[in-house]
Short mmCIF file of C-alpha atoms in Angstrom, two decimals:
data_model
loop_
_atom_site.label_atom_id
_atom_site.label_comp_id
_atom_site.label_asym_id
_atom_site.label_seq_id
_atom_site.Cartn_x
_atom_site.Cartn_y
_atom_site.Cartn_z
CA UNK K 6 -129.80 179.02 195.23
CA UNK K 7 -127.59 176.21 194.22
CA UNK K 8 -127.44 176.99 190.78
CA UNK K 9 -125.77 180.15 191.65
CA UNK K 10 -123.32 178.34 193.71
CA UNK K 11 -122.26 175.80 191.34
CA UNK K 12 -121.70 178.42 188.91
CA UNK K 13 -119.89 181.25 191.12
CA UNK K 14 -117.46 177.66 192.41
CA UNK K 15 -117.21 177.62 188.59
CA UNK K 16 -115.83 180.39 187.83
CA UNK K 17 -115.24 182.57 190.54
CA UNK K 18 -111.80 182.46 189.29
CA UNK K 19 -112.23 185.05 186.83
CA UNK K 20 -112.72 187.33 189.70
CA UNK K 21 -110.18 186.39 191.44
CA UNK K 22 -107.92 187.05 188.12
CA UNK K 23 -109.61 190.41 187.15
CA UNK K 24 -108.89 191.39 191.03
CA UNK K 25 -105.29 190.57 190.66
CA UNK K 26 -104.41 192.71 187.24
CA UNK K 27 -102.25 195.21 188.99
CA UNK K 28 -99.41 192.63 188.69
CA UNK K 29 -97.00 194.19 186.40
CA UNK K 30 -94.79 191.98 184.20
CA UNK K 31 -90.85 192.56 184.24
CA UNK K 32 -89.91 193.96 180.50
CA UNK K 33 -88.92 191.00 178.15
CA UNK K 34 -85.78 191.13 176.49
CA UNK K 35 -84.74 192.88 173.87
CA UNK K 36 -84.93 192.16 170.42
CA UNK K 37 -81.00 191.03 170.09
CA UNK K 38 -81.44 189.14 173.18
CA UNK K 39 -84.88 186.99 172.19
CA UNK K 40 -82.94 186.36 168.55
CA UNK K 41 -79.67 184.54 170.95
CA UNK K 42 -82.04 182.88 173.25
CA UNK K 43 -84.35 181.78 170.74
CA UNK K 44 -81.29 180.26 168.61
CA UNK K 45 -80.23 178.23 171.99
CA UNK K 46 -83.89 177.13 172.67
CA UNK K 47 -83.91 176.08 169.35
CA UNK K 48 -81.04 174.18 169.13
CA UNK K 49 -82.00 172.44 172.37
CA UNK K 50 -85.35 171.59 171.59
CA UNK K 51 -83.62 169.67 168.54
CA UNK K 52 -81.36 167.86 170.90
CA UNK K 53 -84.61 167.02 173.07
CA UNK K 54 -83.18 169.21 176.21
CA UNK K 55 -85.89 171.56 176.60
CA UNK K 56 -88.13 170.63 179.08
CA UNK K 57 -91.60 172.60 179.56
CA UNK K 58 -92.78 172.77 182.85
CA UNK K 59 -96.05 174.83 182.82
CA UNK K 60 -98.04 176.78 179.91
CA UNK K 61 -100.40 179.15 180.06
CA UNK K 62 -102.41 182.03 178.31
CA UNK K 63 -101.71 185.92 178.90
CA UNK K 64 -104.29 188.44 178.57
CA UNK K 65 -102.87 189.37 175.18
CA UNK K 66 -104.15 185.99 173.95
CA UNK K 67 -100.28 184.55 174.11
CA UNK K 68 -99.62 181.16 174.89
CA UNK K 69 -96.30 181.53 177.51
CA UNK K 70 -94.69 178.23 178.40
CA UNK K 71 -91.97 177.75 180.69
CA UNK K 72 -89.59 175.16 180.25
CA UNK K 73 -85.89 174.22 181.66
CA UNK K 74 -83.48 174.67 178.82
CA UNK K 75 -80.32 171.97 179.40
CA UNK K 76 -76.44 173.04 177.92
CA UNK K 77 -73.44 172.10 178.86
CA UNK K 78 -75.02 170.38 182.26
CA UNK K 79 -76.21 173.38 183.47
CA UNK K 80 -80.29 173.99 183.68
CA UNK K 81 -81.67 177.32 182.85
CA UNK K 82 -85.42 178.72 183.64
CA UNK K 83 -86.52 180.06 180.21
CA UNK K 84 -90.22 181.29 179.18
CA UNK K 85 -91.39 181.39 175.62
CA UNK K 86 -94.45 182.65 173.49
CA UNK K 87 -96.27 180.70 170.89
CA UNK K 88 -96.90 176.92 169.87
CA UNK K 89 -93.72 174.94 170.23
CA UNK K 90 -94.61 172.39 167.67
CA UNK K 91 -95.26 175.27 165.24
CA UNK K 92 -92.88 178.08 163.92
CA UNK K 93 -92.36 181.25 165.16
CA UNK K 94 -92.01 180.65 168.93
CA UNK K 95 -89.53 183.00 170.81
CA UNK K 96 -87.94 183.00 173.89
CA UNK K 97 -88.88 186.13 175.77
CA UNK K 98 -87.04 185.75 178.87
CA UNK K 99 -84.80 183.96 181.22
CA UNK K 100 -84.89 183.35 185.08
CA UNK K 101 -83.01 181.82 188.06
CA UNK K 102 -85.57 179.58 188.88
CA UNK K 103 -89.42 179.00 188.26
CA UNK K 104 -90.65 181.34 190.95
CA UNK K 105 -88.91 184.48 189.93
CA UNK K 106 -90.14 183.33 186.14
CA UNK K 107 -93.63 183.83 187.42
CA UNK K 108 -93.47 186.90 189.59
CA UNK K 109 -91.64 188.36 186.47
CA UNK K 110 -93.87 187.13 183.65
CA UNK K 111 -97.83 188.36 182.88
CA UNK K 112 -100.56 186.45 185.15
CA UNK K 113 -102.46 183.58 183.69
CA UNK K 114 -106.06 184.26 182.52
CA UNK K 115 -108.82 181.65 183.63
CA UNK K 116 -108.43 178.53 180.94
CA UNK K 117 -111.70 177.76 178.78
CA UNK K 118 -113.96 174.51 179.22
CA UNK K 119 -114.69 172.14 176.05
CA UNK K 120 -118.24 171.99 176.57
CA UNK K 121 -119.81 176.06 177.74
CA UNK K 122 -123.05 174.59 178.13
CA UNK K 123 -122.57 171.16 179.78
CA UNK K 124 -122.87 170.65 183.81
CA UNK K 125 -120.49 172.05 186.23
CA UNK K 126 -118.50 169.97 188.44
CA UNK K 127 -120.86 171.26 191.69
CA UNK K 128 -123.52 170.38 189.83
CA UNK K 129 -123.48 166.98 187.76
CA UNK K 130 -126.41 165.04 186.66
CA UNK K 131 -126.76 161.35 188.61
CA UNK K 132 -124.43 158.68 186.27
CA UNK K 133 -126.21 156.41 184.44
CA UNK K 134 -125.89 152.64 185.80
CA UNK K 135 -122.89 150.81 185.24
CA UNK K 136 -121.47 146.80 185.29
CA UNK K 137 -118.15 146.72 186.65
CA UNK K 138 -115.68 144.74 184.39
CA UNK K 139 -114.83 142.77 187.01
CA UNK K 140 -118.18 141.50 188.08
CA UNK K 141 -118.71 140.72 184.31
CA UNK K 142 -115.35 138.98 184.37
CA UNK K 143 -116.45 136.94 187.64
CA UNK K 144 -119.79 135.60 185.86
CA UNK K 145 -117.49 134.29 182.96
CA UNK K 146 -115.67 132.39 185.01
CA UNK K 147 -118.17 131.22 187.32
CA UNK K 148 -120.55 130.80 183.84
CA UNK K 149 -121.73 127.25 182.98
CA UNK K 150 -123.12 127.73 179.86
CA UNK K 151 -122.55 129.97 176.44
CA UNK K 152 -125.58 131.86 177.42
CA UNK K 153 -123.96 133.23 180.30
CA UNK K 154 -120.80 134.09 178.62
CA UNK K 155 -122.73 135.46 176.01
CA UNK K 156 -124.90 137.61 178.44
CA UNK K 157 -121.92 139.00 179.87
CA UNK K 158 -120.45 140.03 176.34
CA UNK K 159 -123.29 141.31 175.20
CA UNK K 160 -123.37 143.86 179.02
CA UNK K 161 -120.07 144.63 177.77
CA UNK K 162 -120.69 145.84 174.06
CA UNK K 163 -124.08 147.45 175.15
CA UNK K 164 -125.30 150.69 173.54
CA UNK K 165 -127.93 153.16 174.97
CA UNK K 166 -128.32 154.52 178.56
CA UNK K 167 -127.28 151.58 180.37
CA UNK K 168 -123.93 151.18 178.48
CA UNK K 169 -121.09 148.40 178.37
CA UNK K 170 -117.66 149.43 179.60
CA UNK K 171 -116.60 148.94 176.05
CA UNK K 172 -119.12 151.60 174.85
CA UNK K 173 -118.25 154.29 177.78
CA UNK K 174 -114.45 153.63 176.27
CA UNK K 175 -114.81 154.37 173.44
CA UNK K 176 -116.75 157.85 174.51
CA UNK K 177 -114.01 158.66 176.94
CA UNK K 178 -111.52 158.25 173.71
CA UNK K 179 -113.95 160.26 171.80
CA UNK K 180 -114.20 163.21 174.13
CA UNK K 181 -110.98 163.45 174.76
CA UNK K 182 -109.68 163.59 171.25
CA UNK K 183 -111.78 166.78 171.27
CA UNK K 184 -110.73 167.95 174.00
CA UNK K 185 -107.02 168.03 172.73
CA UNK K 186 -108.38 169.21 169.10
CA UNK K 187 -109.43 171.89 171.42
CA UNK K 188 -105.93 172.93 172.50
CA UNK K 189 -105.29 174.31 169.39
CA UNK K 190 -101.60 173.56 169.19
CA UNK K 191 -99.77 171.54 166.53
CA UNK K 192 -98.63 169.27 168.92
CA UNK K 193 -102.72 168.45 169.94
CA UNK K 194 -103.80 167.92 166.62
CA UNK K 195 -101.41 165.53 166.15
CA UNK K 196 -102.43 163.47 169.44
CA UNK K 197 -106.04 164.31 168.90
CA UNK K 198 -105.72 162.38 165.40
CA UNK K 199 -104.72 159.01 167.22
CA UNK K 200 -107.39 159.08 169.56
CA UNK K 201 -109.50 159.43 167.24
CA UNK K 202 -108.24 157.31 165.39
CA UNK K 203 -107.85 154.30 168.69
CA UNK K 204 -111.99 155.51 168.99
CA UNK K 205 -112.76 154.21 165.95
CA UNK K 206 -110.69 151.01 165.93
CA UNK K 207 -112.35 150.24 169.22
CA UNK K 208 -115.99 150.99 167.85
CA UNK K 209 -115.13 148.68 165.59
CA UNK K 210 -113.71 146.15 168.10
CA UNK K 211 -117.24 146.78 170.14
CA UNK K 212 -119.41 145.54 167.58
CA UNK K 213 -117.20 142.52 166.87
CA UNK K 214 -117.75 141.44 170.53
CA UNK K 215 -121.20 142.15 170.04
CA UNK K 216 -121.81 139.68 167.21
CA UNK K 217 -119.29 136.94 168.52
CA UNK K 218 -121.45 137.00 171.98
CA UNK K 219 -125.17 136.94 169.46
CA UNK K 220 -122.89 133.76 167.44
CA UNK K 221 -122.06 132.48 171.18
CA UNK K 222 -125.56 132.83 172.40
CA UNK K 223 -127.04 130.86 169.24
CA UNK K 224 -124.66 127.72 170.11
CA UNK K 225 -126.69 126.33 173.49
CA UNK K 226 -123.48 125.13 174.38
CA UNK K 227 -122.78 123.63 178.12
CA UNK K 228 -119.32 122.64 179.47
CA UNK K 229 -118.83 119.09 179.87
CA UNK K 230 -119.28 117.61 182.94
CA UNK K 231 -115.99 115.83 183.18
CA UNK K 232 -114.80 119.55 183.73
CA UNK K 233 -116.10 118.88 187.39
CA UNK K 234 -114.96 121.57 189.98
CA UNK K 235 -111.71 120.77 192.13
CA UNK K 236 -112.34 119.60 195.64
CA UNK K 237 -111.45 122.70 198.04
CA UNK K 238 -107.66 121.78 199.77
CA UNK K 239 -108.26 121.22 203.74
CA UNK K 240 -105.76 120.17 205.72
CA UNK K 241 -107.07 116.56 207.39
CA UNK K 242 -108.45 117.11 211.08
CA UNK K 243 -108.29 114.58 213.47
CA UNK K 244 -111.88 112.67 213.79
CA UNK K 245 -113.76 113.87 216.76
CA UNK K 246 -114.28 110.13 218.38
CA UNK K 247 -110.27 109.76 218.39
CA UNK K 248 -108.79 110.02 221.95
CA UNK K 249 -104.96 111.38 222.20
CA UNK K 250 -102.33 109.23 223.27
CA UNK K 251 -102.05 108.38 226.54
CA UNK K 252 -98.18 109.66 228.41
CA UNK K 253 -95.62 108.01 229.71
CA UNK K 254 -96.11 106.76 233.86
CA UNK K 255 -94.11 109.30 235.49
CA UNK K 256 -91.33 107.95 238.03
CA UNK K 257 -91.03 109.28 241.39
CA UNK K 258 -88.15 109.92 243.62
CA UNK K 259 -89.60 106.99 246.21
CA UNK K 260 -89.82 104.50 243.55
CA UNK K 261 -86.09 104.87 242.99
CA UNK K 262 -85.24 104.01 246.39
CA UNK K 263 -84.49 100.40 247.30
#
């Protein structure tokens, strides 16, 4: 039964979406209007005042962003369709602010996934086992000898099931350079090139710290003693045999007298 709740959690969306298709867009503008729009988007865009806000894909397989388009100090609610890192884009309408831009424009449909086949979110396999970076850290500086540095290095650059931090970094670079490849946009490409790109410098990077710990390892070397650990700093107590002062006789009122 709990496959078929992970997968309805899923993507019960797209019944959701298919249930709410009797929204009806407000007509975009017309052709002489999209050409002046378009010409002020564009102009802003080249300034670097248009801001998008939100993007999305209509059931006609457009990509719709919305974006605040800046002149003259004044902020306007525009929406366009198409890539705006690629040509062609047009503005297809304008708004007073973002709500009436998205009772006016066509409903989103349900966005993809990057893997269809991998595990839901309700239903992910148990993580493999992982050393913290900070415990690893914490044995280098409590280590005594190259060995244990060199253990800790070598955690670090590990390959296989039990993987090194370094090694799970460079897969999180990995997938998500195709998960913006994915996007499909010129803009995505572009950012999916340098993490690619920052993947493979830090593959590289991995195995270097995997044969400086090996090199490490092979040394035997120890501290040297004189590198003795500093004395903890405790305020001096009083010893327990050590009585306290005795006071001052106290003079009395009769003793005054004569």
């Amino acid at each position: 039964m709990w496959p078929h709740l992970a997968f309805w959690a899923d993507y019960g969306s797209i019944a959701a979406d298919l249930a709410d298709q009797h929204h009806q867009p407000v007509p975009e503008l017309t052709a002489k209007e999209k050409r002046l729009w378009t010409a002020k988007a564009h102009a802003a865009r080249r300034r670097g005042e248009l801001d998008p806000i939100e993007s999305w894909y209509a059931a006609d397989g457009r990509l719709i962003t919305v974006a605040y388009l800046v002149e003259d100090d004044t902020s306007t609610v525009i929406a366009l369709a198409g890539d705006l890192d690629a040509p062609g884009w047009e503005v297809i309408g304008h708004y007073e602010h973002e709500s009436a831009a998205g009772r006016a424009l066509p409903r989103a449909v349900p966005p993809g996934v990057l893997r269809p086949d991998a595990a839901s979110r309700f239903n992910r396999p148990e993580p493999s086992p992982e050393r913290p970076v900070q415990e690893l850290l914490q044995e280098v500086i409590e280590a005594r000898t190259a060995g244990e540095v060199s253990a800790a290095l070598l955690t670090a650059a590990q390959q296989g099931y039990e993987a090194g931090p370094l090694v799970r970094l460079e897969r999180l670079l990995d997938t998500a350079a195709h998960f913006v490849y994915a996007l499909d946009t010129v803009r995505g490409q572009q950012i999916g090139a340098r993490l690619d790109a920052l993947g493979r410098q830090l593959a590289f990077l991995t195995r270097e710290v995997h044969d400086a710990a090996e090199d490490l390892g092979a040394t035997v070397g120890v501290l040297p003693p004189h590198r003795a650990p500093v004395p903890p700093r405790i305020r001096p107590r009083p010893a327990l045999s050590t009585t306290p002062p005795t006071p001052p006789p106290r003079s009395t009122a009769t003793a005054r007298r004569v």
